[in-house]
Short mmCIF file of C-alpha atoms in Angstrom, two decimals:
data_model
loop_
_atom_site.label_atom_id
_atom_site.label_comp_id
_atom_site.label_asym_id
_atom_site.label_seq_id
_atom_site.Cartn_x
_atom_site.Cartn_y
_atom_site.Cartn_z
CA UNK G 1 133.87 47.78 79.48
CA UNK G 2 134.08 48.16 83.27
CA UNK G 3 136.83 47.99 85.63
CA UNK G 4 135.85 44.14 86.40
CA UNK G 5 135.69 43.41 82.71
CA UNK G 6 139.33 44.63 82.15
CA UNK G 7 140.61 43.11 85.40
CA UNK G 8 139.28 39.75 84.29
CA UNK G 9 140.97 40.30 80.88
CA UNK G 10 144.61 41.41 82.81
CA UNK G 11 143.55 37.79 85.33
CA UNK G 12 143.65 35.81 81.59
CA UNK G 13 146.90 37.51 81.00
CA UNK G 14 148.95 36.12 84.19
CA UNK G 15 147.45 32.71 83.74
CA UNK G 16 149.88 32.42 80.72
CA UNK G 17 152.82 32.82 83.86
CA UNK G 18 151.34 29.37 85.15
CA UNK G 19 154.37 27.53 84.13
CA UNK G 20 157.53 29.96 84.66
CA UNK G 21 157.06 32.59 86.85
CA UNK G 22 158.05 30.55 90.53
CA UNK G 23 159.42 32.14 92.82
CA UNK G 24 157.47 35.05 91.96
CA UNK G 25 153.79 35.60 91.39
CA UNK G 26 152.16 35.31 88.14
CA UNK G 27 151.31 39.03 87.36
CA UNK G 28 148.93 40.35 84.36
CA UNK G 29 148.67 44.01 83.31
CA UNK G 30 147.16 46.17 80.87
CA UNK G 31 146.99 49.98 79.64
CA UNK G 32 143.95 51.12 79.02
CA UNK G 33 143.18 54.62 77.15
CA UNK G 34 139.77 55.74 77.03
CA UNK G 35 138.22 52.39 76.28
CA UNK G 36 141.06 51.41 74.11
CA UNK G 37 143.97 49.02 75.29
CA UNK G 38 147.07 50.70 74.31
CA UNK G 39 148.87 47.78 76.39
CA UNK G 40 149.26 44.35 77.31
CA UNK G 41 151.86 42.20 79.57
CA UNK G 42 152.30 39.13 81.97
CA UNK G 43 155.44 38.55 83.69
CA UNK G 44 156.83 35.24 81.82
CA UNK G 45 160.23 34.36 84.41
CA UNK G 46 162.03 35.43 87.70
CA UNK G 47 164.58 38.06 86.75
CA UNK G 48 163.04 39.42 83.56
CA UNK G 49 160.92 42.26 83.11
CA UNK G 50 157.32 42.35 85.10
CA UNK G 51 154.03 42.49 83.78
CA UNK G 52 153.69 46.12 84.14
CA UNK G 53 157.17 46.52 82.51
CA UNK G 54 155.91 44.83 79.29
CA UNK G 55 152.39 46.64 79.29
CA UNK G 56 153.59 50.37 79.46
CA UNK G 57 156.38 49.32 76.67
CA UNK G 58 153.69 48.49 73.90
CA UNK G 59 151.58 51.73 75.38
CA UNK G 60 154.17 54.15 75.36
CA UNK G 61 153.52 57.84 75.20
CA UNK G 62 149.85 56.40 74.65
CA UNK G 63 150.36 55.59 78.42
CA UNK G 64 150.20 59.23 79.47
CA UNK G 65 146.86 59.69 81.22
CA UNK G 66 145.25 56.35 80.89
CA UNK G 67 145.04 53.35 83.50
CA UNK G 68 146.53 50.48 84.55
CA UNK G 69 145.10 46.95 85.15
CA UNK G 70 147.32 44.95 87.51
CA UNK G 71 146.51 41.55 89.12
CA UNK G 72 148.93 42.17 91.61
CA UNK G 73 150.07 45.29 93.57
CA UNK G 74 153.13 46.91 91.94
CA UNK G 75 156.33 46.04 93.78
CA UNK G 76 157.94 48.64 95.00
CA UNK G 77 161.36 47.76 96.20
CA UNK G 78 164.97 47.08 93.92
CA UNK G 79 164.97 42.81 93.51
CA UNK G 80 166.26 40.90 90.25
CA UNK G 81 163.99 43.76 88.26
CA UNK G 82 163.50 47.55 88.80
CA UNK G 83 160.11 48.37 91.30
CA UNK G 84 157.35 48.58 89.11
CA UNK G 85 155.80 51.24 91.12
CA UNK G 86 158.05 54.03 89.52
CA UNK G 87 157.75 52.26 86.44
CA UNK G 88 154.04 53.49 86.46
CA UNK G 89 155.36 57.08 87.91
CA UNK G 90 157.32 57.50 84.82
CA UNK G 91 155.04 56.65 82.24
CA UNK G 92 152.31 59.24 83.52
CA UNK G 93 149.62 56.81 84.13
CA UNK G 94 146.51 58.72 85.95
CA UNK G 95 145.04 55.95 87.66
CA UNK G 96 145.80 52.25 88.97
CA UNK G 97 143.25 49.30 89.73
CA UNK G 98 144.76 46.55 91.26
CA UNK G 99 143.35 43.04 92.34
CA UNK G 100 145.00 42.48 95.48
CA UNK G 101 147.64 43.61 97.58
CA UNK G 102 150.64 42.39 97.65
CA UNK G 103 151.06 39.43 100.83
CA UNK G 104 155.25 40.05 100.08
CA UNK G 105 156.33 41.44 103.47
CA UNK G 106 158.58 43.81 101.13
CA UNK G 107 156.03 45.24 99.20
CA UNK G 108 152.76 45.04 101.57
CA UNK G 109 150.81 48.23 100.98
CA UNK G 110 153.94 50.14 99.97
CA UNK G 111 153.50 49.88 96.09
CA UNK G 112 149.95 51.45 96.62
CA UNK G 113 151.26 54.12 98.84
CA UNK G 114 154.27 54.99 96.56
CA UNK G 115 151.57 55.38 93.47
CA UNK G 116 149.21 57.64 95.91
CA UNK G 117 152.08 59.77 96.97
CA UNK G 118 152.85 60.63 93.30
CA UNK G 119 149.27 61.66 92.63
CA UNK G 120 148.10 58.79 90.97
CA UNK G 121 144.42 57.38 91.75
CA UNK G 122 144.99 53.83 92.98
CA UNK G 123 141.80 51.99 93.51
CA UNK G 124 141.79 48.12 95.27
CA UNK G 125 138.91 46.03 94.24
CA UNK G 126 137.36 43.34 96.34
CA UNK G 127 135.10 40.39 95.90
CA UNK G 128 135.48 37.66 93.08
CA UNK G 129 138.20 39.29 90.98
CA UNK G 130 140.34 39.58 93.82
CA UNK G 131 139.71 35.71 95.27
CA UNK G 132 140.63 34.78 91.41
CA UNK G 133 143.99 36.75 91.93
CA UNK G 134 144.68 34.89 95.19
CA UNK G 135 144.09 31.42 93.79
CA UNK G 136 145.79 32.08 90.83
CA UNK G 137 148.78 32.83 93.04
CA UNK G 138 147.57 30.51 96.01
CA UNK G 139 151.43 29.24 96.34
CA UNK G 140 152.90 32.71 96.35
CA UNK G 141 150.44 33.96 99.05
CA UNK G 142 150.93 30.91 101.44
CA UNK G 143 154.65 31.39 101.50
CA UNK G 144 154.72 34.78 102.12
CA UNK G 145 151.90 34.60 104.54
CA UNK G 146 153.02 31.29 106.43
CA UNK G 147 156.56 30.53 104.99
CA UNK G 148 155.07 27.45 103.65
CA UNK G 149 154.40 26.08 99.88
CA UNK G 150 151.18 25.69 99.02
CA UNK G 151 150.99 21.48 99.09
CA UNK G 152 149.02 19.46 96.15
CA UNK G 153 148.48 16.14 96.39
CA UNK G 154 147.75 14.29 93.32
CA UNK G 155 146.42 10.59 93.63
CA UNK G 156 145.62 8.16 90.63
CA UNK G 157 143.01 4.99 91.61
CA UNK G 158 140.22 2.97 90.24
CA UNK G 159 137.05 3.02 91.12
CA UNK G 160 137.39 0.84 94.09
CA UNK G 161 139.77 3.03 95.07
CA UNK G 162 143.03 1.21 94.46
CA UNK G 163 146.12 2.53 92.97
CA UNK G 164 148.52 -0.31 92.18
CA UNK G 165 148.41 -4.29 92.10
CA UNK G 166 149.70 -6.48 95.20
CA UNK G 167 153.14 -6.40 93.45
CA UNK G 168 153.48 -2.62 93.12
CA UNK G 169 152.04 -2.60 89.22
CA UNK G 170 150.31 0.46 88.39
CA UNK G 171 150.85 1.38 84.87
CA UNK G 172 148.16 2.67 83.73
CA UNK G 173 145.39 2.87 85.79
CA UNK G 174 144.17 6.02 83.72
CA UNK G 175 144.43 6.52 80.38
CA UNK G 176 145.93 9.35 78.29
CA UNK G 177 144.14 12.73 78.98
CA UNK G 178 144.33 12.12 82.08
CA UNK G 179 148.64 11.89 81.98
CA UNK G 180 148.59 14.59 79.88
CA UNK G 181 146.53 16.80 82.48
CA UNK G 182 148.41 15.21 85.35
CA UNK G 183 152.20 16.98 83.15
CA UNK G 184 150.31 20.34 83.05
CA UNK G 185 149.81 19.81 87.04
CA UNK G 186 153.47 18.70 87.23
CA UNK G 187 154.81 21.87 85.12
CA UNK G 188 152.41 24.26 86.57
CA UNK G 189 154.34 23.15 90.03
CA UNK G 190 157.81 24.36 91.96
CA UNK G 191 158.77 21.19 93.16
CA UNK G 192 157.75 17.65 92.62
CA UNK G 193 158.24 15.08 96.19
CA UNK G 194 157.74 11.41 95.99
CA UNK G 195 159.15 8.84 98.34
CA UNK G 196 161.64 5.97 98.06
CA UNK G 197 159.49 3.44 97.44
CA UNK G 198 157.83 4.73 94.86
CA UNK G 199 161.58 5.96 92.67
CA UNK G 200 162.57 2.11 93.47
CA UNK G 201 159.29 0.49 92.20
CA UNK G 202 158.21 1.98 89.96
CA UNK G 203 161.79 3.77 88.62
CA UNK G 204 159.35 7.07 88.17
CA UNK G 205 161.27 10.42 86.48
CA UNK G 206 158.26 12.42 87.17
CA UNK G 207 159.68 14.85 84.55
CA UNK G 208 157.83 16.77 82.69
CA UNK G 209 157.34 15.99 79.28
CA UNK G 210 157.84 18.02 76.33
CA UNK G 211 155.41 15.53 74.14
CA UNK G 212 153.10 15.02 76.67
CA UNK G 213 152.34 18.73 77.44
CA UNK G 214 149.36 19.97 76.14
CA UNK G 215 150.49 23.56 75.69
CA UNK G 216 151.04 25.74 72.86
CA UNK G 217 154.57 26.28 71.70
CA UNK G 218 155.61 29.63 73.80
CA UNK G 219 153.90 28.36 76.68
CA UNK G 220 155.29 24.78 76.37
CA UNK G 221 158.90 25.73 76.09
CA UNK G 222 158.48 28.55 79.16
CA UNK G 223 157.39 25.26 81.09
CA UNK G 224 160.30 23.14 80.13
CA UNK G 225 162.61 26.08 80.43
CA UNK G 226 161.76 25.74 84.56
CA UNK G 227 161.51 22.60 85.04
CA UNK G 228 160.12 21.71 88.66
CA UNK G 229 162.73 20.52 90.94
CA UNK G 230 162.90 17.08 91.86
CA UNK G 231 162.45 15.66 95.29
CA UNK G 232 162.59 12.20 97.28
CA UNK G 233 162.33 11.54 100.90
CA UNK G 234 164.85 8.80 101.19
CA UNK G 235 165.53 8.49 105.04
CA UNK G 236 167.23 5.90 105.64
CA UNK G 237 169.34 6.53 101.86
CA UNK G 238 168.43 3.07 100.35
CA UNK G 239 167.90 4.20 97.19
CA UNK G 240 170.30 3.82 94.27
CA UNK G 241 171.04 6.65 92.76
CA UNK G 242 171.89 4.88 88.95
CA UNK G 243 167.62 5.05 88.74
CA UNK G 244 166.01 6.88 86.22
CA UNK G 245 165.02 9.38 88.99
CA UNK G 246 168.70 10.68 89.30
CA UNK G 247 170.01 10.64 85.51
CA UNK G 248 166.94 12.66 84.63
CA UNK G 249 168.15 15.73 85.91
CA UNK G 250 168.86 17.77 89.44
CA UNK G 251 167.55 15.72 91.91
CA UNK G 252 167.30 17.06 96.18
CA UNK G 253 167.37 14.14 98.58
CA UNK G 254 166.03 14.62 101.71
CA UNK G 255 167.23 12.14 104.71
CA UNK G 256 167.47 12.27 108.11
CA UNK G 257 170.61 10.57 108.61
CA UNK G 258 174.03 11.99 108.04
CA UNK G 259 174.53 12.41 103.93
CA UNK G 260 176.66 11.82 101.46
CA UNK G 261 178.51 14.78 99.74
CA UNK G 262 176.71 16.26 97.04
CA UNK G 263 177.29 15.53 93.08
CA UNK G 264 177.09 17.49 90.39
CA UNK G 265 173.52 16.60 90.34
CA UNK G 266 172.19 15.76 93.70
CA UNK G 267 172.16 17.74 96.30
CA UNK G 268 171.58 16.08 100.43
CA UNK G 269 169.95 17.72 103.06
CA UNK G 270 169.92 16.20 106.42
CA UNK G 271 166.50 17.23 108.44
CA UNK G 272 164.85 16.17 111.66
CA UNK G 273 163.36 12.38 112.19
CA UNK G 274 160.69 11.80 113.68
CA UNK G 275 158.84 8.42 115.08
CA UNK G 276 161.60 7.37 112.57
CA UNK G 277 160.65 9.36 109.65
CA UNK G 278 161.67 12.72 108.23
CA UNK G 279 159.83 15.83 109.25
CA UNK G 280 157.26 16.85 107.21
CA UNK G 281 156.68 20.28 108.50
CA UNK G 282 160.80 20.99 108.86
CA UNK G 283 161.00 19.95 105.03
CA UNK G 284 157.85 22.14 104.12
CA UNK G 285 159.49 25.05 106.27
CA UNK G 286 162.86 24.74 104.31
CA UNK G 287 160.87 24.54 100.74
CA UNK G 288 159.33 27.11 102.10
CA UNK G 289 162.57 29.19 102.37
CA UNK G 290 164.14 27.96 98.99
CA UNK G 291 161.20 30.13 97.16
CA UNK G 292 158.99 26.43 97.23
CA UNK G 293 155.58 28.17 96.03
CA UNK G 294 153.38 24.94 94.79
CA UNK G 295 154.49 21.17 95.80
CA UNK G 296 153.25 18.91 93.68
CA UNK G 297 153.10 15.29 96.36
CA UNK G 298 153.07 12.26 94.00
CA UNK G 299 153.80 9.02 96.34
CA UNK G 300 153.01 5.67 97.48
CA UNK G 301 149.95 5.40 100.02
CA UNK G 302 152.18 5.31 102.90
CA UNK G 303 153.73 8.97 102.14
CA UNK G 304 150.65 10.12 100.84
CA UNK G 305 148.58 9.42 104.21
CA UNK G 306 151.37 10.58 106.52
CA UNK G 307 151.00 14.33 104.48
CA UNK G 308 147.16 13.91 104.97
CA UNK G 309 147.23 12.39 108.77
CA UNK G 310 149.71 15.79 108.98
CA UNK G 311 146.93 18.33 107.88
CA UNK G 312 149.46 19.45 105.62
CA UNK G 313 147.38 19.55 102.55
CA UNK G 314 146.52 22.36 100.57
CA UNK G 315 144.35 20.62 98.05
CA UNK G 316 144.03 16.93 96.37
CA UNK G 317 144.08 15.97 92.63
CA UNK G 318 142.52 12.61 92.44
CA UNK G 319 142.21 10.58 88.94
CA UNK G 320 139.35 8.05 89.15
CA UNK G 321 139.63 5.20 86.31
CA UNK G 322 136.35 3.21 85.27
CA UNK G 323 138.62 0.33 86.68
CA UNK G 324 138.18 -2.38 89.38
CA UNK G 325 141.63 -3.85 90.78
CA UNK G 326 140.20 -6.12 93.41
CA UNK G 327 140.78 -6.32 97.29
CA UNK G 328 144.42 -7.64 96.61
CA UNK G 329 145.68 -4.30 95.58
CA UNK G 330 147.03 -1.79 96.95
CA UNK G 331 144.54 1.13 99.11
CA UNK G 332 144.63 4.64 98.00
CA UNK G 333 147.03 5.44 100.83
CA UNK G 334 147.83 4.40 104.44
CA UNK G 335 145.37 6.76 106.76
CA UNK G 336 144.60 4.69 109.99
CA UNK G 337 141.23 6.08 110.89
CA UNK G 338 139.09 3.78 113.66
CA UNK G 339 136.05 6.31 114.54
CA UNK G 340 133.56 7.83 112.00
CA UNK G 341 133.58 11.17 113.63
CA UNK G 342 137.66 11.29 112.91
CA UNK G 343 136.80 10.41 109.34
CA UNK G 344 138.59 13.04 106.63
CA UNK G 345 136.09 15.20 105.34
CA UNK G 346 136.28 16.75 101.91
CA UNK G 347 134.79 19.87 99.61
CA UNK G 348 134.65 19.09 96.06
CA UNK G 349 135.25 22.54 93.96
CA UNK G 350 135.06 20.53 90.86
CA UNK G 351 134.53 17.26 89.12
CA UNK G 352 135.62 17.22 85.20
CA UNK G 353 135.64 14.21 82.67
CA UNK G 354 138.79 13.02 81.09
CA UNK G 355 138.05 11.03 78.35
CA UNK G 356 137.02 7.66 80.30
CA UNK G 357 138.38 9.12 83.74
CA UNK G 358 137.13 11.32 86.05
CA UNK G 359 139.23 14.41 87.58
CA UNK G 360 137.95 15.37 91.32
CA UNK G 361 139.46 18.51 92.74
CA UNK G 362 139.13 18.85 97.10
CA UNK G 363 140.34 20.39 99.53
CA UNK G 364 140.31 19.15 103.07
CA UNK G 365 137.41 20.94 105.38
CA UNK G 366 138.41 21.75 108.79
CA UNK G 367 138.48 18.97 111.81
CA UNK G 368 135.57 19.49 114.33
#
């Protein structure tokens, strides 16, 4: 096997991080001796060992002279966790390959320059292996590179493009596989925002579900063990906070008028309005300092459009039902558009069935 081969191996290992490593990267690593691997890690939560930690533990002595496989460049600075970087010193590794560098303003270059220093051969690859690394940690880099969270929006309609009767009803528009994909999307996320409309109509949770997760047991209970934190825009504080949305669990309202004091559970913060609504890019910016890495937007069309007509999406998950609701029902979300040439244009990077849904995966293209 090649360096790519093992790299893409080390890439499978941090995917298993998907669901509990925010606020810090998801991180894969393994020991190779000769064309044996002596070791294997991914970092599993925030203040526990890394990935490089776990790797050179099951290599041991075997360690000595081989190389190391690391999506991520080691950190090299004292956080919750000791730096990898002399972590790799001490266990008399010979050579490093590493996917990416690391976009942390703390570690940036410094990991690779602390290896080099001790003698060790640190190579940085380029090209597919190393986009895989960024997307895998595509919150991660766009907070440490812009201070924001990477922003998801995820939209259920039917095929007319509809996603909820006159009178608000919209369960189910898709059927089961797609739920169950839309609570890995939900635990695979930081933070979950919705609006007050929606938490009033439809009394939404938007928990994630232990027996709706289709995960295997370690990886399931990771994902539960960091639950995504719970948002809602509620501006003008109308909402009632006996719903299902507050006795659920910790809940962060976000207004823009003076607040209550905070409860045991809820927590107020008070940000700019503007044209008479909170401000989207102040709320992303504080996210964006609470260690935000992936938001997860699941809301009405009116909150929905106003994160689109914002440019502040990242990428959209949209779940298409073999359903027609008619022109009574609600629109997909509130986007006033008047010219063709101002229309919102769209790359598909994937389109997957769902049992009778469909699954569309975009990202926004650039305006003209």
């Amino acid at each position: 096997m090649n360096d790519q081969a093992y790299m893409a191996q080390a890439l499978r290992l941090a995917e298993q991080g998907l669901y509990s490593t925010h606020p810090n990267p998801r991180v894969g690593c393994l020991v190779v001796a000769g064309e044996q691997v002596v070791g294997a890690g991914w970092h599993q939560r925030a203040g526990e060992p890394h990935a490089e930690v776990h790797a050179l533990r099951q290599a041991g002595v075997l360690a000595r002279g081989a190389t190391a496989y690391v999506t991520l460049e080691p950190c090299s600075h004292q956080g919750l966790t000791p730096p990898c970087a002399d972590a790799l010193v001490q266990s008399g590794v010979q050579r490093v390959v590493i996917a990416m560098q690391d976009p942390n303003p703390q570690v940036a270059g410094r990991g690779i320059a602390r290896l080099r220093g001790q003698g060790i051969q640190v190579d940085l690859l380029e090209g597919e292996l190393t986009a895989a690394a960024r997307a895998l940690n595509c919150g991660f880099v766009k907070r440490m590179e812009q201070g924001l969270p990477f922003v998801r929006l995820k939209l259920a309609m039917s095929l007319d493009g509809r996603t909820a009767m006159a009178s608000g009803e919209s369960q189910w528009i898709t059927g089961p596989a797609a739920r169950a994909d839309v609570q890995v999307l939900r635990a695979r996320s930081s933070a979950i925002i919705t609006g007050a409309d929606t938490v009033m109509t439809d009394n939404a949770r938007l928990t994630v579900r232990a027996e709706q997760l289709p995960l295997d047991a370690e990886l399931r209970d990771l994902a539960l063990s960091r639950p995504p934190l719970r948002i809602v825009i509620d501006g003008g504080l109308r909402v009632s906070t006996d719903l299902a949305f507050f006795i659920a669990g910790p809940v962060l309202v976000v207004t823009h008028q003076k607040p209550p004091a905070n409860t045991a559970n809820i927590e107020y913060i008070q940000l700019p309005e503007v044209a008479g609504h909170v401000d989207l890019v102040a709320l992303l910016q504080e996210l964006g300092r609470r260690g935000v890495n992936e938001l997860m937007v699941e809301a009405g069309p009116h909150l929905a459009g106003a994160f689109m007509q914002a440019g502040l999406v990242d990428e959209l998950y949209i779940y298409m039902a073999a359903t027609l609701l008619g022109s009574s029902a609600q629109p997909l979300m509130q986007l006033p558009i008047d010219m063709m040439a101002d229309a919102v244009r769209l790359k598909i990077t994937e389109m997957r069935a769902l049992d009778d849904d469909w699954r569309i995966i975009a990202r926004p293209l650039p305006a003209h």
